[in-house]
Amino acid sequence: DAGVTQSPTHLIKTRGQQVTLRCSPKSGHDTVSWYQQALGQGPQFIFQYYEEEERQRGNFPDRFSGHQFPNYSSELNVNALLLGDSALYLCASSLWVLGPIGAKETQYFGPGTRLLVL
Amino acid sequence: AQKVTQAQTEISVVEKEDVTLDCVYETRDTTYYLFWYKQPPSGELVFLIRRNSFDEQNEISGRYSWNFQKSTSSFNFTITASQVVDSAVYFCALSEAGFGNEKLTFGTGTRLTIIP
């Protein structure tokens, strides 16, 4: 049973460039969430995709955008890169569940993509 | 707004000692979830436990145990007889109930080092 996979593992870009990160969810999962983790900090929620739509968004500028494909995989795009965008980008997958509190599903994380902006 | 505080930035203990990682949370919701994740040097967040706000039973899983106390808004994590493999950064996280799968709000993490 394959877990969450992300590509690439590492990436180096320069300021002003654009980057695309990719994520394949765990088998059986249909929801993908993206988090940014700066060095020494906890992960910060960027956005979440379900049914190819952005369902929730954290406090990130429009330079951060995403997409979800019919096979549930997802991309995170960042335009006009800034030095401050250097971080570990984590993808998490889960199964979208509606209903009582006991039915909420856990998010499982991938290994992340380390982005360095020079 | 929800918030998670992990006041212990770094902890070092000698192998086989017990260690407790503290987590204090804030939320206006009466229905919420609490999580602990482990992040080894490889970077991947490994899920350890999920608790909902209506279940205050403490849980034990092998050498790991969790103490959830709503009265003090705390969800502490204890490792008994620590091992070198327990060295990692540990994150506590909070998710409010609602439509679908809500975002996780993480604390800043506690770096645990087990000294052989």
Short mmCIF file of C-alpha atoms in Angstrom, two decimals:
data_model
loop_
_atom_site.label_atom_id
_atom_site.label_comp_id
_atom_site.label_asym_id
_atom_site.label_seq_id
_atom_site.Cartn_x
_atom_site.Cartn_y
_atom_site.Cartn_z
CA ASP A 1 0.00 0.00 0.00
CA ALA A 2 1.82 3.08 -1.27
CA GLY A 3 1.91 6.05 1.02
CA VAL A 4 1.90 9.71 0.05
CA THR A 5 4.59 10.51 -2.50
CA GLN A 6 6.00 13.89 -3.47
CA SER A 7 8.31 15.12 -6.18
CA PRO A 8 10.88 16.44 -6.49
CA THR A 9 12.63 15.84 -3.17
CA HIS A 10 14.80 18.93 -3.47
CA LEU A 11 14.63 22.04 -5.61
CA ILE A 12 16.73 25.17 -6.00
CA LYS A 13 15.25 28.25 -7.65
CA THR A 14 16.09 31.94 -7.88
CA ARG A 15 13.94 34.86 -6.86
CA GLY A 16 11.17 35.69 -9.30
CA GLN A 17 10.99 32.20 -10.77
CA GLN A 18 8.01 29.90 -10.66
CA VAL A 19 7.91 26.39 -9.21
CA THR A 20 5.57 23.40 -9.38
CA LEU A 21 5.52 20.70 -6.73
CA ARG A 22 3.67 17.42 -7.10
CA CYS A 23 1.88 15.05 -4.75
CA SER A 24 0.24 11.66 -5.12
CA PRO A 25 -2.09 10.73 -2.28
CA LYS A 26 -2.16 7.50 -0.34
CA SER A 27 -4.18 4.78 -2.01
CA GLY A 28 -7.89 5.23 -1.26
CA HIS A 29 -7.59 8.90 -0.32
CA ASP A 30 -9.34 11.66 -2.24
CA THR A 31 -8.33 14.83 -0.39
CA VAL A 32 -4.99 16.60 -0.56
CA SER A 33 -3.74 19.34 1.75
CA TRP A 34 -0.54 21.36 1.38
CA TYR A 35 1.55 22.77 4.22
CA GLN A 36 4.63 24.98 4.33
CA GLN A 37 7.19 24.33 7.04
CA ALA A 38 9.87 26.96 7.55
CA LEU A 39 13.05 25.96 9.34
CA GLY A 40 12.43 25.45 13.04
CA GLN A 41 8.69 26.01 12.76
CA GLY A 42 5.58 23.91 12.67
CA PRO A 43 3.81 23.30 9.35
CA GLN A 44 1.45 26.06 8.19
CA PHE A 45 -1.68 25.18 6.22
CA ILE A 46 -1.71 26.49 2.64
CA PHE A 47 -4.85 24.97 1.11
CA GLN A 48 -6.86 21.80 0.67
CA TYR A 49 -8.32 20.20 -2.46
CA TYR A 50 -11.25 17.86 -2.82
CA GLU A 51 -13.16 17.00 -5.99
CA GLU A 52 -10.70 19.14 -7.94
CA GLU A 53 -11.73 22.26 -6.05
CA GLU A 54 -9.99 24.33 -3.41
CA ARG A 55 -12.05 23.76 -0.25
CA GLN A 56 -10.10 25.68 2.34
CA ARG A 57 -7.25 28.16 2.23
CA GLY A 58 -4.82 29.38 4.83
CA ASN A 59 -3.24 32.80 5.08
CA PHE A 60 -1.11 32.62 1.95
CA PRO A 61 -1.01 35.08 -0.95
CA ASP A 62 -2.40 34.40 -4.40
CA ARG A 63 1.10 33.57 -5.60
CA PHE A 64 0.35 30.17 -4.14
CA SER A 65 -2.07 28.20 -6.26
CA GLY A 66 -2.93 24.59 -6.73
CA HIS A 67 -4.69 22.02 -8.74
CA GLN A 68 -6.14 18.58 -8.21
CA PHE A 69 -6.46 16.06 -11.00
CA PRO A 70 -9.18 13.42 -11.54
CA ASN A 71 -6.84 10.76 -10.14
CA TYR A 72 -6.67 12.83 -6.90
CA SER A 73 -3.03 13.82 -7.37
CA SER A 74 -2.25 17.46 -6.83
CA GLU A 75 0.15 20.23 -7.74
CA LEU A 76 1.26 23.26 -5.79
CA ASN A 77 2.41 26.24 -7.84
CA VAL A 78 4.27 29.22 -6.46
CA ASN A 79 4.85 32.25 -8.69
CA ALA A 80 7.30 35.12 -8.28
CA LEU A 81 9.36 33.27 -5.72
CA LEU A 82 10.69 35.17 -2.73
CA LEU A 83 13.58 34.25 -0.46
CA GLY A 84 11.02 33.70 2.29
CA ASP A 85 9.41 30.91 0.29
CA SER A 86 12.37 28.68 1.12
CA ALA A 87 10.87 25.87 3.19
CA LEU A 88 9.85 22.25 3.33
CA TYR A 89 6.56 21.79 1.49
CA LEU A 90 4.50 18.94 2.82
CA CYS A 91 1.57 17.25 1.19
CA ALA A 92 -0.99 15.35 3.26
CA SER A 93 -3.77 13.11 2.04
CA SER A 94 -6.95 11.94 3.69
CA LEU A 95 -10.39 10.60 2.91
CA TRP A 96 -13.15 13.22 2.75
CA VAL A 97 -15.74 12.30 5.34
CA LEU A 98 -18.94 14.02 6.34
CA GLY A 99 -20.76 13.17 9.48
CA PRO A 100 -20.28 12.82 13.20
CA ILE A 101 -17.10 13.76 14.94
CA GLY A 102 -15.97 10.17 15.22
CA ALA A 103 -15.86 9.87 11.46
CA LYS A 104 -13.14 12.44 10.85
CA GLU A 105 -10.18 10.99 9.01
CA THR A 106 -6.51 11.53 9.76
CA GLN A 107 -4.15 13.33 7.39
CA TYR A 108 -1.11 11.33 6.37
CA PHE A 109 1.97 13.19 5.19
CA GLY A 110 4.48 12.67 2.44
CA PRO A 111 8.26 13.14 2.76
CA GLY A 112 8.09 16.71 1.53
CA THR A 113 9.91 18.83 -1.05
CA ARG A 114 12.71 21.04 0.19
CA LEU A 115 12.67 24.30 -1.76
CA LEU A 116 15.57 26.71 -1.60
CA VAL A 117 15.16 30.14 -3.17
CA LEU A 118 18.38 32.02 -3.87
CA ALA B 1 -8.83 31.35 16.38
CA GLN B 2 -7.16 28.11 17.29
CA LYS B 3 -3.65 27.91 18.72
CA VAL B 4 -1.28 25.20 19.89
CA THR B 5 1.60 25.89 22.27
CA GLN B 6 4.54 23.59 22.82
CA ALA B 7 6.60 25.47 25.37
CA GLN B 8 9.47 22.98 25.38
CA THR B 9 11.68 23.80 22.44
CA GLU B 10 14.30 21.12 23.08
CA ILE B 11 14.57 18.25 25.54
CA SER B 12 17.49 15.88 26.05
CA VAL B 13 17.31 12.77 28.19
CA VAL B 14 19.48 9.75 28.70
CA GLU B 15 18.29 6.54 27.12
CA LYS B 16 15.77 4.55 29.20
CA GLU B 17 14.56 7.64 31.02
CA ASP B 18 10.90 8.64 30.79
CA VAL B 19 10.07 11.95 29.11
CA THR B 20 6.88 14.01 28.81
CA LEU B 21 6.20 16.45 26.00
CA ASP B 22 3.71 19.18 26.82
CA CYS B 23 0.98 20.53 24.58
CA VAL B 24 -1.52 23.27 25.43
CA TYR B 25 -4.22 24.30 22.99
CA GLU B 26 -6.77 27.05 22.51
CA THR B 27 -10.01 26.79 20.60
CA ARG B 28 -13.49 28.29 20.79
CA ASP B 29 -15.09 25.13 19.47
CA THR B 30 -16.52 22.51 21.78
CA THR B 31 -15.86 19.84 19.17
CA TYR B 32 -12.30 19.38 17.97
CA TYR B 33 -9.52 16.88 17.35
CA LEU B 34 -6.01 16.68 18.75
CA PHE B 35 -3.06 14.95 17.13
CA TRP B 36 0.57 14.11 17.72
CA TYR B 37 3.01 13.68 14.85
CA LYS B 38 6.67 12.67 14.88
CA GLN B 39 9.14 14.20 12.42
CA PRO B 40 12.44 12.32 12.12
CA PRO B 41 15.41 13.93 10.33
CA SER B 42 14.09 12.65 7.00
CA GLY B 43 11.32 15.24 7.27
CA GLU B 44 8.21 13.12 6.87
CA LEU B 45 5.54 13.67 9.50
CA VAL B 46 4.53 10.36 11.05
CA PHE B 47 1.06 10.14 12.58
CA LEU B 48 1.04 8.90 16.18
CA ILE B 49 -2.42 9.50 17.64
CA ARG B 50 -5.77 11.26 17.15
CA ARG B 51 -8.15 12.19 19.94
CA ASN B 52 -11.55 13.87 19.76
CA SER B 53 -12.77 16.36 22.32
CA PHE B 54 -15.42 14.04 23.68
CA ASP B 55 -13.00 11.27 24.50
CA GLU B 56 -10.88 12.14 27.52
CA GLN B 57 -9.70 8.62 28.10
CA ASN B 58 -5.96 8.38 28.33
CA GLU B 59 -4.36 6.06 25.83
CA ILE B 60 -1.35 3.81 25.96
CA SER B 61 0.38 2.28 22.97
CA GLY B 62 3.48 0.35 23.91
CA ARG B 63 5.97 2.81 25.37
CA TYR B 64 3.81 5.78 24.36
CA SER B 65 0.99 7.26 26.41
CA TRP B 66 -1.16 10.35 26.09
CA ASN B 67 -2.90 12.38 28.79
CA PHE B 68 -5.81 14.52 27.58
CA GLN B 69 -7.26 17.00 30.09
CA LYS B 70 -9.95 19.36 28.83
CA SER B 71 -9.98 21.24 32.15
CA THR B 72 -6.45 22.49 31.47
CA SER B 73 -6.62 22.34 27.65
CA SER B 74 -3.65 20.03 27.58
CA PHE B 75 -2.74 16.93 25.59
CA ASN B 76 0.59 15.69 26.88
CA PHE B 77 2.67 12.86 25.45
CA THR B 78 4.88 10.57 27.52
CA ILE B 79 7.52 8.18 26.27
CA THR B 80 8.47 5.52 28.77
CA ALA B 81 11.93 3.92 28.72
CA SER B 82 13.10 6.17 25.90
CA GLN B 83 15.23 4.81 23.07
CA VAL B 84 17.63 6.47 20.64
CA VAL B 85 15.10 5.87 17.83
CA ASP B 86 12.71 8.21 19.64
CA SER B 87 14.97 11.15 18.77
CA ALA B 88 12.92 13.44 16.53
CA VAL B 89 10.84 16.60 16.51
CA TYR B 90 7.36 16.03 17.89
CA PHE B 91 4.41 18.18 16.91
CA CYS B 92 1.06 18.56 18.57
CA ALA B 93 -1.77 19.69 16.29
CA LEU B 94 -5.40 20.78 16.56
CA SER B 95 -8.24 20.50 14.09
CA GLU B 96 -11.68 21.97 14.60
CA ALA B 97 -14.70 19.91 13.62
CA GLY B 98 -16.82 21.04 10.79
CA PHE B 99 -17.53 20.32 7.18
CA GLY B 100 -15.18 17.68 5.85
CA ASN B 101 -11.55 17.53 6.84
CA GLU B 102 -10.45 20.68 8.52
CA LYS B 103 -6.97 22.15 8.48
CA LEU B 104 -4.41 21.21 11.08
CA THR B 105 -2.94 23.92 13.29
CA PHE B 106 0.46 22.85 14.57
CA GLY B 107 2.57 23.89 17.51
CA THR B 108 6.19 24.85 16.97
CA GLY B 109 7.39 21.40 17.94
CA THR B 110 9.65 19.91 20.60
CA ARG B 111 13.02 18.53 19.54
CA LEU B 112 13.70 15.40 21.58
CA THR B 113 17.22 14.01 21.78
CA ILE B 114 17.84 10.67 23.43
CA ILE B 115 21.42 10.32 24.58
CA PRO B 116 22.81 6.78 24.41
#
